[in-house]
Amino acid sequence: MILMQGKGVSKGVVKGPIYFYQRGAVTISTAKAADLEKEKQRLEEAKEKSMEQLGALADKAREEAGDESAMLFETHAMFVEDEDFVDCMNNALDEEQCTAERAVEIAGEQFAAMLAAMDDAYMQARAADIKDVARRILNNLMGMVEGGIDSEEPVILAADDLAPSETLQLDKSRILGFITQGGSGNSHTAILARTMGIPAICGLGDSLREELNGRLAYIDGETGKVAIDPDDITLAAFQAKYEKQQEMKVLMETMKGKADVTLDGREMMVYCNIGSPEDVAAVLTNDGQGIGLFRSEFLYLAASDYPTEEEQFKAYKEVAAAMDGKRVVIRTLDIGADKQVGYFELQKEENPALGVRAIRICLNRPEVFRTQLRALYRASAYGKVAIMFPMITSVWEVRECKRACQKVMAELDAEGIPYNKETEIGIMIETPASVLVAGELAKEVDFFSVGTNDLTQYTLACDRQANDLGKFFDPHHPAVLRALKMATDAAHKAGIWIGICGELGADLSLLETFLAIGIDELSVSPSSVLPLRSEIRKSIAKTCTLEKLEC
């Protein structure tokens, strides 16, 4: 038996084969091809395989989300067969006498540059599509696995850690759980696991070795334990916990359709955090009242170039319409720090968590901000959209954001494009600065949402991504909870609502403290909605105390 101990970051017990994430390094040789005819045949086979994949993806998208969602894959399939693009690849083979990989790379770069240089905005936007198509053909030429998982059966996915862009590409239907060498409870792997409602363990270190690939493992996402080929006693313990977990799932189903209200009548809004339109299904399945945090930056992380207004509008509209009148709070892009995007070409910073990130990028790049705001306001015509600005530290920043919104609304009015003129504007409370000026900030906006991960980081001077800080990174610290109380008092004095969208919102041990503080909304991973509802319905708000705010 092999036992490993890490940090549990998403609860649940599961068993399955360990599968190490396949991360392909794309190195394309510029050397002459040994057999040109063979390279042409390889290219044809890769194109055919790409067409098959795109056809299957289009069918799946149409079945799950309608014709509009299938259009992207159908467009990509058209590019694979586009006569000019095919000629460009064939010409590169003949003229350069190169490999099929190099021919695809040349054609992709040339076509993308040509489209980007056109005056027509629609054609410019297709540059990103041609890059994706070229990448797909290259993957098939090089034997790289789409989605990082080459397994017919579901697996426990193992990795050193996963970047945000990598988590977006995963075939989630094949994942039973996550185990990683590094990472933290705030890593994107952990966030994805909680959204999916599956177990995850990080911080296993060097004990998680690639030689374990294929071995049957049992993992407990609550305790952080991993057992490979467990003995009878360990196996019985895992099995008992698994059975209890299944019983709890059945019990939680009885919470669906019930109100999020305490025994003495105090209402609490329970919303969900999501990262993509695909996550809405989990929100609806778990009966979330709304979406308290749509991390729009994942649209940027998934793209090879700036997402266009139309691309963003479709994503926001899809979520707003699917939620059918329930509030959808969409955070403007929060790029920077641990979420780096190549095409933003951000300068390397010694301390990126304190650098140019989030709203600072938006205010420094008004055209990028304007594109997103136009997409957000257009989507507001199809549901109850609210716009939220991250990393706010000053009143002037909020006023600049509101001015940008006013300009966009004036443009849409002039163009006759419908939108909701009463769209709510909110900000994230993530820094000590925003807490200390919360009274002034509250007069400028319709709501606050506290990002407890960053608020803890900046209040305690602890890197939220570091896995070795242990007890020093303490979201329960009285300073963090007092900051939460200060922001809540300021919000209520100004007559606006306040919520929590950080992971702390799902911490059941703090529910009574949140009720005592006066928090109006908790936005959590979809899988946390029903357990949270169950606890709310057992609570008596007027008896809750602030004792945890004391040292």
mmCIF file of C-alpha atoms in Angstrom, residues 196 223 276 303 332 520:
data_model
loop_
_atom_site.group_PDB
_atom_site.id
_atom_site.type_symbol
_atom_site.label_atom_id
_atom_site.label_comp_id
_atom_site.label_asym_id
_atom_site.label_seq_id
_atom_site.Cartn_x
_atom_site.Cartn_y
_atom_site.Cartn_z
ATOM 1 C CA MET A 196 -17.678 20.315 -10.901
ATOM 2 C CA THR A 223 -8.733 14.862 4.437
ATOM 3 C CA SER A 276 -17.944 29.576 -18.426
ATOM 4 C CA ALA A 303 -8.740 32.421 -26.596
ATOM 5 C CA THR A 332 -15.026 42.343 -15.812
ATOM 6 C CA ASP A 520 -26.943 39.375 2.362
#
